[in-house]
mmCIF file of N, CA and C in Angstrom:
data_model
loop_
_atom_site.group_PDB
_atom_site.id
_atom_site.type_symbol
_atom_site.label_atom_id
_atom_site.label_comp_id
_atom_site.label_asym_id
_atom_site.label_seq_id
_atom_site.Cartn_x
_atom_site.Cartn_y
_atom_site.Cartn_z
ATOM 1 N N MET A 27 98.174 101.480 100.918
ATOM 2 C CA MET A 27 97.467 102.278 100.277
ATOM 3 C C MET A 27 96.878 102.992 101.268
ATOM 4 N N ARG A 28 96.404 104.399 100.474
ATOM 5 C CA ARG A 28 95.686 105.530 102.053
ATOM 6 C C ARG A 28 94.233 105.720 100.876
ATOM 7 N N VAL A 29 93.418 105.522 101.468
ATOM 8 C CA VAL A 29 91.927 105.539 101.447
ATOM 9 C C VAL A 29 91.077 106.867 102.137
ATOM 10 N N LYS A 30 90.395 107.432 101.374
ATOM 11 C CA LYS A 30 89.730 108.709 102.264
ATOM 12 C C LYS A 30 88.191 108.600 101.493
ATOM 13 N N ALA A 31 87.552 108.792 101.991
ATOM 14 C CA ALA A 31 85.611 108.744 101.740
ATOM 15 C C ALA A 31 85.203 110.102 102.804
ATOM 16 N N LYS A 32 84.361 110.863 101.630
ATOM 17 C CA LYS A 32 83.426 111.916 102.294
ATOM 18 C C LYS A 32 82.129 112.207 101.674
ATOM 19 N N ILE A 33 81.619 112.031 102.731
ATOM 20 C CA ILE A 33 79.996 112.924 101.806
ATOM 21 C C ILE A 33 80.210 113.794 101.732
ATOM 22 N N LYS A 34 80.051 114.103 100.299
ATOM 23 C CA LYS A 34 79.283 115.820 99.758
ATOM 24 C C LYS A 34 77.706 115.941 99.517
ATOM 25 N N GLY A 35 76.841 116.339 100.044
ATOM 26 C CA GLY A 35 75.386 116.583 99.797
ATOM 27 C C GLY A 35 75.091 114.707 99.700
ATOM 28 N N ASP A 36 74.321 114.329 98.613
ATOM 29 C CA ASP A 36 73.582 112.947 98.587
ATOM 30 C C ASP A 36 74.724 111.957 97.966
ATOM 31 N N VAL A 37 76.334 112.641 97.526
ATOM 32 C CA VAL A 37 77.556 111.623 96.650
ATOM 33 C C VAL A 37 78.635 111.640 97.836
ATOM 34 N N VAL A 38 78.776 110.065 97.756
ATOM 35 C CA VAL A 38 80.235 110.186 98.481
ATOM 36 C C VAL A 38 81.360 109.956 97.477
ATOM 37 N N LYS A 39 82.477 111.019 97.812
ATOM 38 C CA LYS A 39 83.617 110.724 97.011
ATOM 39 C C LYS A 39 84.792 110.280 97.729
ATOM 40 N N VAL A 40 85.451 109.198 96.971
ATOM 41 C CA VAL A 40 86.486 108.338 97.541
ATOM 42 C C VAL A 40 87.934 108.717 96.625
ATOM 43 N N LYS A 41 88.756 108.932 97.410
ATOM 44 C CA LYS A 41 90.442 109.048 96.505
ATOM 45 C C LYS A 41 91.581 107.803 97.460
ATOM 46 N N CYS A 42 92.103 106.985 96.413
ATOM 47 C CA CYS A 42 92.632 106.085 96.955
ATOM 48 C C CYS A 42 94.126 105.884 96.117
ATOM 49 N N MET A 43 94.698 105.706 97.062
ATOM 50 C CA MET A 43 96.030 105.835 96.219
ATOM 51 C C MET A 43 97.323 104.204 96.915
ATOM 52 N N ALA A 44 97.426 103.620 95.739
ATOM 53 C CA ALA A 44 98.341 102.404 96.099
ATOM 54 C C ALA A 44 99.589 102.618 95.783
ATOM 55 N N LYS A 45 100.102 101.903 96.447
ATOM 56 C CA LYS A 45 101.800 101.993 96.363
ATOM 57 C C LYS A 45 102.091 100.851 95.393
ATOM 58 N N HIS A 46 102.640 100.768 94.859
ATOM 59 C CA HIS A 46 102.872 99.301 93.698
ATOM 60 C C HIS A 46 103.769 100.066 92.450
ATOM 61 N N PRO A 47 104.722 99.325 92.180
ATOM 62 C CA PRO A 47 105.801 99.715 90.980
ATOM 63 C C PRO A 47 104.843 99.751 89.376
ATOM 64 N N MET A 48 103.897 99.043 89.668
ATOM 65 C CA MET A 48 103.083 98.867 88.125
ATOM 66 C C MET A 48 103.987 98.586 87.037
ATOM 67 N N MET A 49 104.957 97.216 86.928
ATOM 68 C CA MET A 49 105.838 97.237 85.849
ATOM 69 C C MET A 49 105.116 96.473 84.582
ATOM 70 N N THR A 50 104.977 97.043 83.942
ATOM 71 C CA THR A 50 104.239 97.037 81.881
ATOM 72 C C THR A 50 105.215 95.753 82.102
ATOM 73 N N TYR A 51 104.679 94.952 80.891
ATOM 74 C CA TYR A 51 105.604 93.902 80.015
ATOM 75 C C TYR A 51 106.501 94.889 79.148
ATOM 76 N N ASP A 52 106.801 95.610 78.523
ATOM 77 C CA ASP A 52 107.663 96.346 77.949
ATOM 78 C C ASP A 52 109.027 96.946 79.173
ATOM 79 N N ILE A 53 108.559 97.111 80.195
ATOM 80 C CA ILE A 53 109.508 97.229 80.957
ATOM 81 C C ILE A 53 110.016 96.256 81.368
ATOM 82 N N ALA A 54 109.431 95.609 81.737
ATOM 83 C CA ALA A 54 109.761 94.149 82.420
ATOM 84 C C ALA A 54 110.929 93.291 81.552
ATOM 85 N N LYS A 55 111.028 93.291 80.153
ATOM 86 C CA LYS A 55 111.674 93.050 79.143
ATOM 87 C C LYS A 55 113.031 93.549 79.180
ATOM 88 N N LYS A 56 112.797 95.154 78.908
ATOM 89 C CA LYS A 56 114.020 95.645 79.232
ATOM 90 C C LYS A 56 114.959 95.495 80.516
ATOM 91 N N LYS A 57 114.270 95.355 81.666
ATOM 92 C CA LYS A 57 114.995 95.699 83.112
ATOM 93 C C LYS A 57 115.486 94.325 83.094
ATOM 94 N N THR A 58 114.532 92.917 82.540
ATOM 95 C CA THR A 58 115.222 91.670 83.200
ATOM 96 C C THR A 58 115.469 90.739 82.002
ATOM 97 N N GLY A 59 114.803 90.979 80.642
ATOM 98 C CA GLY A 59 114.955 90.650 79.391
ATOM 99 C C GLY A 59 113.501 89.452 79.243
ATOM 100 N N SER A 60 112.940 89.516 80.209
ATOM 101 C CA SER A 60 111.721 88.398 80.337
ATOM 102 C C SER A 60 110.371 89.566 80.344
ATOM 103 N N ARG A 61 109.061 89.247 79.411
ATOM 104 C CA ARG A 61 108.326 90.007 79.863
ATOM 105 C C ARG A 61 107.631 88.712 81.095
ATOM 106 N N ASP A 62 107.836 87.754 81.725
ATOM 107 C CA ASP A 62 107.219 87.136 82.708
ATOM 108 C C ASP A 62 107.591 87.975 84.107
ATOM 109 N N ASN A 63 108.222 89.043 83.985
ATOM 110 C CA ASN A 63 108.123 89.630 85.121
ATOM 111 C C ASN A 63 107.296 90.444 85.562
ATOM 112 N N ALA A 64 106.305 91.213 84.567
ATOM 113 C CA ALA A 64 105.460 92.013 84.514
ATOM 114 C C ALA A 64 104.938 92.020 85.456
ATOM 115 N N ASN A 65 104.542 92.981 86.647
ATOM 116 C CA ASN A 65 103.317 92.990 87.502
ATOM 117 C C ASN A 65 102.687 94.717 87.611
ATOM 118 N N PHE A 66 101.468 94.089 87.388
ATOM 119 C CA PHE A 66 100.875 95.878 87.591
ATOM 120 C C PHE A 66 99.231 95.348 88.278
ATOM 121 N N ILE A 67 98.605 96.325 88.649
ATOM 122 C CA ILE A 67 97.286 96.028 89.182
ATOM 123 C C ILE A 67 96.062 95.828 88.146
ATOM 124 N N THR A 68 95.265 94.405 88.755
ATOM 125 C CA THR A 68 94.842 93.946 87.272
ATOM 126 C C THR A 68 92.856 93.983 87.917
ATOM 127 N N HIS A 69 92.689 94.556 89.142
ATOM 128 C CA HIS A 69 91.520 94.580 89.610
ATOM 129 C C HIS A 69 91.468 95.520 91.053
ATOM 130 N N TRP A 70 90.075 96.166 90.956
ATOM 131 C CA TRP A 70 90.384 97.375 92.420
ATOM 132 C C TRP A 70 88.417 96.745 92.443
ATOM 133 N N ASP A 71 88.381 96.992 93.989
ATOM 134 C CA ASP A 71 87.178 96.440 94.659
ATOM 135 C C ASP A 71 86.758 97.496 95.922
ATOM 136 N N GLY A 72 85.694 98.020 95.477
ATOM 137 C CA GLY A 72 84.975 99.125 96.808
ATOM 138 C C GLY A 72 84.028 98.553 97.243
ATOM 139 N N LYS A 73 83.603 98.363 98.728
ATOM 140 C CA LYS A 73 82.685 98.017 99.152
ATOM 141 C C LYS A 73 82.216 98.687 100.399
ATOM 142 N N VAL A 74 80.817 98.917 100.600
ATOM 143 C CA VAL A 74 80.905 99.728 102.094
ATOM 144 C C VAL A 74 79.626 98.697 102.233
ATOM 145 N N ASN A 75 79.466 98.438 103.760
ATOM 146 C CA ASN A 75 78.588 97.527 104.418
ATOM 147 C C ASN A 75 77.967 96.299 103.651
ATOM 148 N N GLY A 76 79.028 95.847 102.873
ATOM 149 C CA GLY A 76 79.170 94.639 102.136
ATOM 150 C C GLY A 76 78.736 94.767 100.816
ATOM 151 N N LYS A 77 78.028 95.938 100.317
ATOM 152 C CA LYS A 77 77.375 96.288 98.819
ATOM 153 C C LYS A 77 78.715 96.935 98.157
ATOM 154 N N THR A 78 78.855 96.749 97.207
ATOM 155 C CA THR A 78 80.113 97.097 95.987
ATOM 156 C C THR A 78 79.415 98.178 95.446
ATOM 157 N N VAL A 79 80.265 98.842 95.788
ATOM 158 C CA VAL A 79 80.373 100.670 94.956
ATOM 159 C C VAL A 79 81.237 100.720 93.951
ATOM 160 N N PHE A 80 82.065 99.889 93.776
ATOM 161 C CA PHE A 80 83.309 100.371 92.991
ATOM 162 C C PHE A 80 83.945 98.849 92.361
ATOM 163 N N ASP A 81 83.847 98.787 91.070
ATOM 164 C CA ASP A 81 84.379 97.432 90.516
ATOM 165 C C ASP A 81 84.967 97.698 89.418
ATOM 166 N N ALA A 82 86.689 97.561 89.085
ATOM 167 C CA ALA A 82 87.253 98.236 87.814
ATOM 168 C C ALA A 82 88.308 97.187 87.891
ATOM 169 N N SER A 83 88.649 97.041 86.471
ATOM 170 C CA SER A 83 89.460 96.153 85.893
ATOM 171 C C SER A 83 90.525 96.929 85.307
ATOM 172 N N THR A 84 91.692 96.347 85.880
ATOM 173 C CA THR A 84 92.800 97.821 85.012
ATOM 174 C C THR A 84 93.810 96.766 83.966
ATOM 175 N N SER A 85 94.883 97.578 83.244
ATOM 176 C CA SER A 85 95.699 96.945 83.178
ATOM 177 C C SER A 85 96.977 97.492 83.192
ATOM 178 N N GLN A 86 98.209 97.847 82.123
ATOM 179 C CA GLN A 86 99.236 98.368 82.610
ATOM 180 C C GLN A 86 99.375 99.460 82.088
ATOM 181 N N PHE A 87 98.008 99.951 82.191
ATOM 182 C CA PHE A 87 98.088 101.468 81.884
ATOM 183 C C PHE A 87 98.438 102.702 82.759
ATOM 184 N N LEU A 88 98.426 101.910 84.005
ATOM 185 C CA LEU A 88 97.985 102.871 85.306
ATOM 186 C C LEU A 88 99.840 103.121 85.305
ATOM 187 N N SER A 89 99.835 104.685 86.184
ATOM 188 C CA SER A 89 101.361 104.857 86.488
ATOM 189 C C SER A 89 101.418 103.647 87.829
ATOM 190 N N LYS A 90 103.069 104.293 88.212
ATOM 191 C CA LYS A 90 103.571 103.946 89.745
ATOM 192 C C LYS A 90 102.570 104.925 90.695
ATOM 193 N N ASN A 91 102.723 104.141 91.982
ATOM 194 C CA ASN A 91 101.512 104.350 92.795
ATOM 195 C C ASN A 91 100.299 105.056 92.351
ATOM 196 N N PRO A 92 99.903 104.422 91.709
ATOM 197 C CA PRO A 92 98.014 104.823 90.992
ATOM 198 C C PRO A 92 97.311 105.691 92.041
ATOM 199 N N ILE A 93 96.485 106.693 91.812
ATOM 200 C CA ILE A 93 95.643 107.111 92.253
ATOM 201 C C ILE A 93 93.883 106.986 91.291
ATOM 202 N N ILE A 94 93.210 106.138 92.069
ATOM 203 C CA ILE A 94 91.956 106.024 91.837
ATOM 204 C C ILE A 94 91.009 107.387 92.790
ATOM 205 N N LYS A 95 90.249 107.957 91.666
ATOM 206 C CA LYS A 95 89.280 108.757 92.333
ATOM 207 C C LYS A 95 87.655 108.232 92.078
ATOM 208 N N TYR A 96 86.593 108.163 92.549
ATOM 209 C CA TYR A 96 85.339 107.709 92.084
ATOM 210 C C TYR A 96 84.425 108.552 92.985
ATOM 211 N N GLU A 97 83.050 108.415 92.662
ATOM 212 C CA GLU A 97 82.312 108.989 93.581
ATOM 213 C C GLU A 97 81.093 107.930 93.437
ATOM 214 N N PHE A 98 79.531 107.733 94.356
ATOM 215 C CA PHE A 98 78.833 107.063 94.246
ATOM 216 C C PHE A 98 77.885 107.752 94.830
ATOM 217 N N LYS A 99 76.649 106.784 94.635
ATOM 218 C CA LYS A 99 75.163 108.054 95.564
ATOM 219 C C LYS A 99 75.542 107.602 97.056
ATOM 220 N N ALA A 100 75.497 108.349 97.530
ATOM 221 C CA ALA A 100 75.263 108.109 99.065
ATOM 222 C C ALA A 100 73.619 107.685 99.905
ATOM 223 N N ALA A 101 73.246 107.771 98.925
ATOM 224 C CA ALA A 101 71.546 106.745 99.372
ATOM 225 C C ALA A 101 71.879 105.409 100.029
ATOM 226 N N GLY A 102 71.752 105.549 101.264
ATOM 227 C CA GLY A 102 71.656 104.410 102.045
ATOM 228 C C GLY A 102 72.963 103.981 102.732
ATOM 229 N N PHE A 103 73.690 105.132 102.976
ATOM 230 C CA PHE A 103 75.094 105.302 103.632
ATOM 231 C C PHE A 103 75.475 106.431 104.111
ATOM 232 N N LYS A 104 76.008 106.652 105.124
ATOM 233 C CA LYS A 104 75.925 107.686 106.081
ATOM 234 C C LYS A 104 77.255 107.464 106.350
ATOM 235 N N LYS A 105 77.869 108.846 107.278
ATOM 236 C CA LYS A 105 78.909 108.911 108.023
ATOM 237 C C LYS A 105 79.468 107.730 109.053
ATOM 238 N N GLY A 106 80.319 107.404 109.130
ATOM 239 C CA GLY A 106 80.661 106.602 110.233
ATOM 240 C C GLY A 106 80.851 105.227 109.321
ATOM 241 N N ASP A 107 80.092 104.995 108.395
ATOM 242 C CA ASP A 107 80.139 103.594 107.525
ATOM 243 C C ASP A 107 81.437 103.120 107.204
ATOM 244 N N LYS A 108 81.582 101.667 107.080
ATOM 245 C CA LYS A 108 83.106 101.718 106.550
ATOM 246 C C LYS A 108 83.629 101.260 105.275
ATOM 247 N N LEU A 109 84.230 102.043 104.395
ATOM 248 C CA LEU A 109 84.468 101.607 103.314
ATOM 249 C C LEU A 109 85.837 100.741 103.116
ATOM 250 N N VAL A 110 86.022 99.232 102.243
ATOM 251 C CA VAL A 110 86.654 98.406 102.437
ATOM 252 C C VAL A 110 87.097 98.664 100.662
ATOM 253 N N MET A 111 88.509 98.797 100.558
ATOM 254 C CA MET A 111 89.023 98.647 99.351
ATOM 255 C C MET A 111 89.946 97.546 99.264
ATOM 256 N N SER A 112 90.119 97.553 97.982
ATOM 257 C CA SER A 112 91.267 95.782 97.870
ATOM 258 C C SER A 112 91.532 95.967 96.484
ATOM 259 N N TRP A 113 92.706 95.803 96.232
ATOM 260 C CA TRP A 113 93.564 95.343 94.352
ATOM 261 C C TRP A 113 94.267 94.106 94.881
ATOM 262 N N VAL A 114 94.048 93.339 93.256
ATOM 263 C CA VAL A 114 94.833 92.169 92.940
ATOM 264 C C VAL A 114 95.599 92.511 91.703
ATOM 265 N N ASP A 115 96.835 92.274 92.281
ATOM 266 C CA ASP A 115 97.733 92.399 90.402
ATOM 267 C C ASP A 115 98.075 90.780 90.712
ATOM 268 N N LEU A 116 98.936 91.423 89.097
ATOM 269 C CA LEU A 116 98.985 89.996 88.053
ATOM 270 C C LEU A 116 99.730 88.843 88.822
ATOM 271 N N LYS A 117 100.828 88.608 89.961
ATOM 272 C CA LYS A 117 101.059 88.138 90.609
ATOM 273 C C LYS A 117 100.366 87.316 91.444
ATOM 274 N N GLY A 118 98.751 87.640 91.701
ATOM 275 C CA GLY A 118 97.930 87.410 93.209
ATOM 276 C C GLY A 118 98.743 87.868 94.252
ATOM 277 N N LYS A 119 98.597 89.357 94.110
ATOM 278 C CA LYS A 119 99.366 89.726 95.976
ATOM 279 C C LYS A 119 97.974 90.309 95.595
ATOM 280 N N THR A 120 97.735 90.235 97.422
ATOM 281 C CA THR A 120 96.125 91.359 97.355
ATOM 282 C C THR A 120 96.514 92.332 98.441
ATOM 283 N N LYS A 121 95.931 93.684 98.468
ATOM 284 C CA LYS A 121 95.922 94.583 99.534
ATOM 285 C C LYS A 121 94.770 95.188 99.917
ATOM 286 N N THR A 122 94.128 95.231 101.062
ATOM 287 C CA THR A 122 92.903 95.779 101.358
ATOM 288 C C THR A 122 93.201 97.050 102.602
ATOM 289 N N LYS A 123 91.913 97.570 102.474
ATOM 290 C CA LYS A 123 92.322 99.081 103.362
ATOM 291 C C LYS A 123 91.222 99.198 103.517
ATOM 292 N N LYS A 124 90.576 99.549 104.846
ATOM 293 C CA LYS A 124 89.093 100.385 105.370
ATOM 294 C C LYS A 124 89.671 101.840 105.968
ATOM 295 N N ALA A 125 88.326 102.188 105.681
ATOM 296 C CA ALA A 125 88.381 103.932 105.745
ATOM 297 C C ALA A 125 87.104 103.740 106.388
ATOM 298 N N THR A 126 87.022 105.346 107.141
ATOM 299 C CA THR A 126 85.554 105.555 107.797
ATOM 300 C C THR A 126 85.042 106.818 106.709
ATOM 301 N N ILE A 127 83.540 106.395 106.407
ATOM 302 C CA ILE A 127 83.217 107.846 105.586
ATOM 303 C C ILE A 127 82.774 109.001 106.670
ATOM 304 N N LYS A 128 83.455 109.755 106.216
ATOM 305 C CA LYS A 128 83.420 111.047 106.936
ATOM 306 C C LYS A 128 82.259 112.502 106.511
#
């Protein structure tokens, strides 16, 4: 996973790319004959200094290796603070990445 966070004025802009195959139920059924092999990211979370700044539940609509972009107000945050992004997929696998706000 790659994460970039940058302050511009009073807003922090974040860009996150996750490496994940994002196999939908339909693709799993075509490839393996069973929908049980589907696997995609179901939840995203972003925190700065322990405070949640991004929280999203997702489904199989995201493409392979999805890119998530979002913004939040920089009030209370500054350059050098640590952003922690994480995701969880349908099989329970998690991935976490830290980035410094620039």
